Structures are given as C-alpha cells and as structure tokens.
Amino acid sequence: MASNVTNKTDPRSLNSRVFIGNLNTLVVKKSDVEAIFSKYGKIVGCSVHKGFAFVQFVTERNARAAV
C-alpha cells in the first residue's frame, strides 16, 4: 500500500504525479485508485480528497503511461 507522502517541491516528483479529477469519492476509495493505477507502475504515494485524487509514481514514464 502506498503512503500519502509525496515531495511537493521536487520537479521530478511533480512530473511523476497524476491528478484524477471528477472522482466520486463516496464510492471510489484510496485502495480502488491504487488498484486501478498500479498496473502502470509502482505507486509511492496516493492521496484521495473530496472529488479528486493524486497518484505519485516512481518515474515520470509510469505517470505518462497512466494518462
């Protein structure tokens, strides 16, 4: 399971982060987001908020594959 910790200031970290918008968080949980996006690469962080989520991958390449 991925942690919620991501580096908000490191440009490499920003390039390997994916934003998921228009997310029904009443139905979709963090574990669902991780399960869906883990097929694109190793996830090092995932945070789910009301209506949106962020997934942090190890590499920019993984993040690009996910979008």
mmCIF file of C-alpha atoms in Angstrom:
data_model
loop_
_atom_site.group_PDB
_atom_site.id
_atom_site.type_symbol
_atom_site.label_atom_id
_atom_site.label_comp_id
_atom_site.label_asym_id
_atom_site.label_seq_id
_atom_site.Cartn_x
_atom_site.Cartn_y
_atom_site.Cartn_z
ATOM 1 C CA MET A 1 0.000 0.000 0.000
ATOM 2 C CA ALA A 2 1.347 3.423 -0.948
ATOM 3 C CA SER A 3 1.919 6.198 1.512
ATOM 4 C CA ASN A 4 0.397 9.657 1.420
ATOM 5 C CA VAL A 5 3.831 11.274 1.412
ATOM 6 C CA THR A 6 4.939 12.981 -1.795
ATOM 7 C CA ASN A 7 7.500 15.701 -2.369
ATOM 8 C CA LYS A 8 5.605 18.849 -3.346
ATOM 9 C CA THR A 9 8.706 20.862 -4.280
ATOM 10 C CA ASP A 10 10.852 18.423 -6.267
ATOM 11 C CA PRO A 11 10.260 18.965 -10.031
ATOM 12 C CA ARG A 12 10.934 15.282 -10.728
ATOM 13 C CA SER A 13 8.277 14.404 -8.196
ATOM 14 C CA LEU A 14 5.780 16.743 -9.854
ATOM 15 C CA ASN A 15 6.416 15.140 -13.248
ATOM 16 C CA SER A 16 5.632 11.703 -11.883
ATOM 17 C CA ARG A 17 2.352 12.751 -10.232
ATOM 18 C CA VAL A 18 -1.063 12.205 -11.824
ATOM 19 C CA PHE A 19 -4.183 14.205 -10.979
ATOM 20 C CA ILE A 20 -7.514 12.391 -11.177
ATOM 21 C CA GLY A 21 -10.466 14.764 -11.270
ATOM 22 C CA ASN A 22 -14.235 14.374 -11.148
ATOM 23 C CA LEU A 23 -13.852 11.412 -8.798
ATOM 24 C CA ASN A 24 -16.868 10.183 -6.852
ATOM 25 C CA THR A 25 -15.116 9.643 -3.541
ATOM 26 C CA LEU A 26 -18.321 8.433 -1.913
ATOM 27 C CA VAL A 27 -17.893 5.281 -3.997
ATOM 28 C CA VAL A 28 -14.207 5.193 -5.011
ATOM 29 C CA LYS A 29 -11.725 4.682 -2.169
ATOM 30 C CA LYS A 30 -7.943 5.028 -1.957
ATOM 31 C CA SER A 31 -7.497 1.276 -2.363
ATOM 32 C CA ASP A 32 -9.557 1.405 -5.580
ATOM 33 C CA VAL A 33 -7.408 4.203 -7.021
ATOM 34 C CA GLU A 34 -4.225 2.311 -6.130
ATOM 35 C CA ALA A 35 -5.546 -0.904 -7.678
ATOM 36 C CA ILE A 36 -6.518 0.827 -10.924
ATOM 37 C CA PHE A 37 -3.289 2.790 -11.358
ATOM 38 C CA SER A 38 -0.783 0.224 -10.068
ATOM 39 C CA LYS A 39 -0.868 -1.567 -13.420
ATOM 40 C CA TYR A 40 1.017 1.413 -14.904
ATOM 41 C CA GLY A 41 3.915 1.268 -12.457
ATOM 42 C CA LYS A 42 4.991 1.357 -8.838
ATOM 43 C CA ILE A 43 2.998 3.841 -6.773
ATOM 44 C CA VAL A 44 4.870 5.627 -3.993
ATOM 45 C CA GLY A 45 2.042 7.875 -2.853
ATOM 46 C CA CYS A 46 -1.695 8.238 -3.197
ATOM 47 C CA SER A 47 -3.998 10.831 -1.702
ATOM 48 C CA VAL A 48 -7.751 10.958 -2.174
ATOM 49 C CA HIS A 49 -9.744 14.097 -1.447
ATOM 50 C CA LYS A 50 -13.367 15.067 -1.968
ATOM 51 C CA GLY A 51 -13.831 14.867 -5.735
ATOM 52 C CA PHE A 52 -10.210 14.272 -6.761
ATOM 53 C CA ALA A 53 -7.042 12.296 -6.116
ATOM 54 C CA PHE A 54 -3.304 12.349 -6.758
ATOM 55 C CA VAL A 55 -1.207 9.299 -7.574
ATOM 56 C CA GLN A 56 2.571 9.557 -7.231
ATOM 57 C CA PHE A 57 4.588 7.137 -9.348
ATOM 58 C CA VAL A 58 8.272 6.271 -9.064
ATOM 59 C CA THR A 59 9.018 7.592 -12.554
ATOM 60 C CA GLU A 60 7.638 10.131 -14.993
ATOM 61 C CA ARG A 61 7.386 7.320 -17.530
ATOM 62 C CA ASN A 62 4.918 5.455 -15.289
ATOM 63 C CA ALA A 63 2.847 8.612 -14.850
ATOM 64 C CA ARG A 64 2.733 9.228 -18.593
ATOM 65 C CA ALA A 65 1.607 5.642 -19.192
ATOM 66 C CA ALA A 66 -1.287 6.207 -16.798
ATOM 67 C CA VAL A 67 -2.745 9.184 -18.660
#
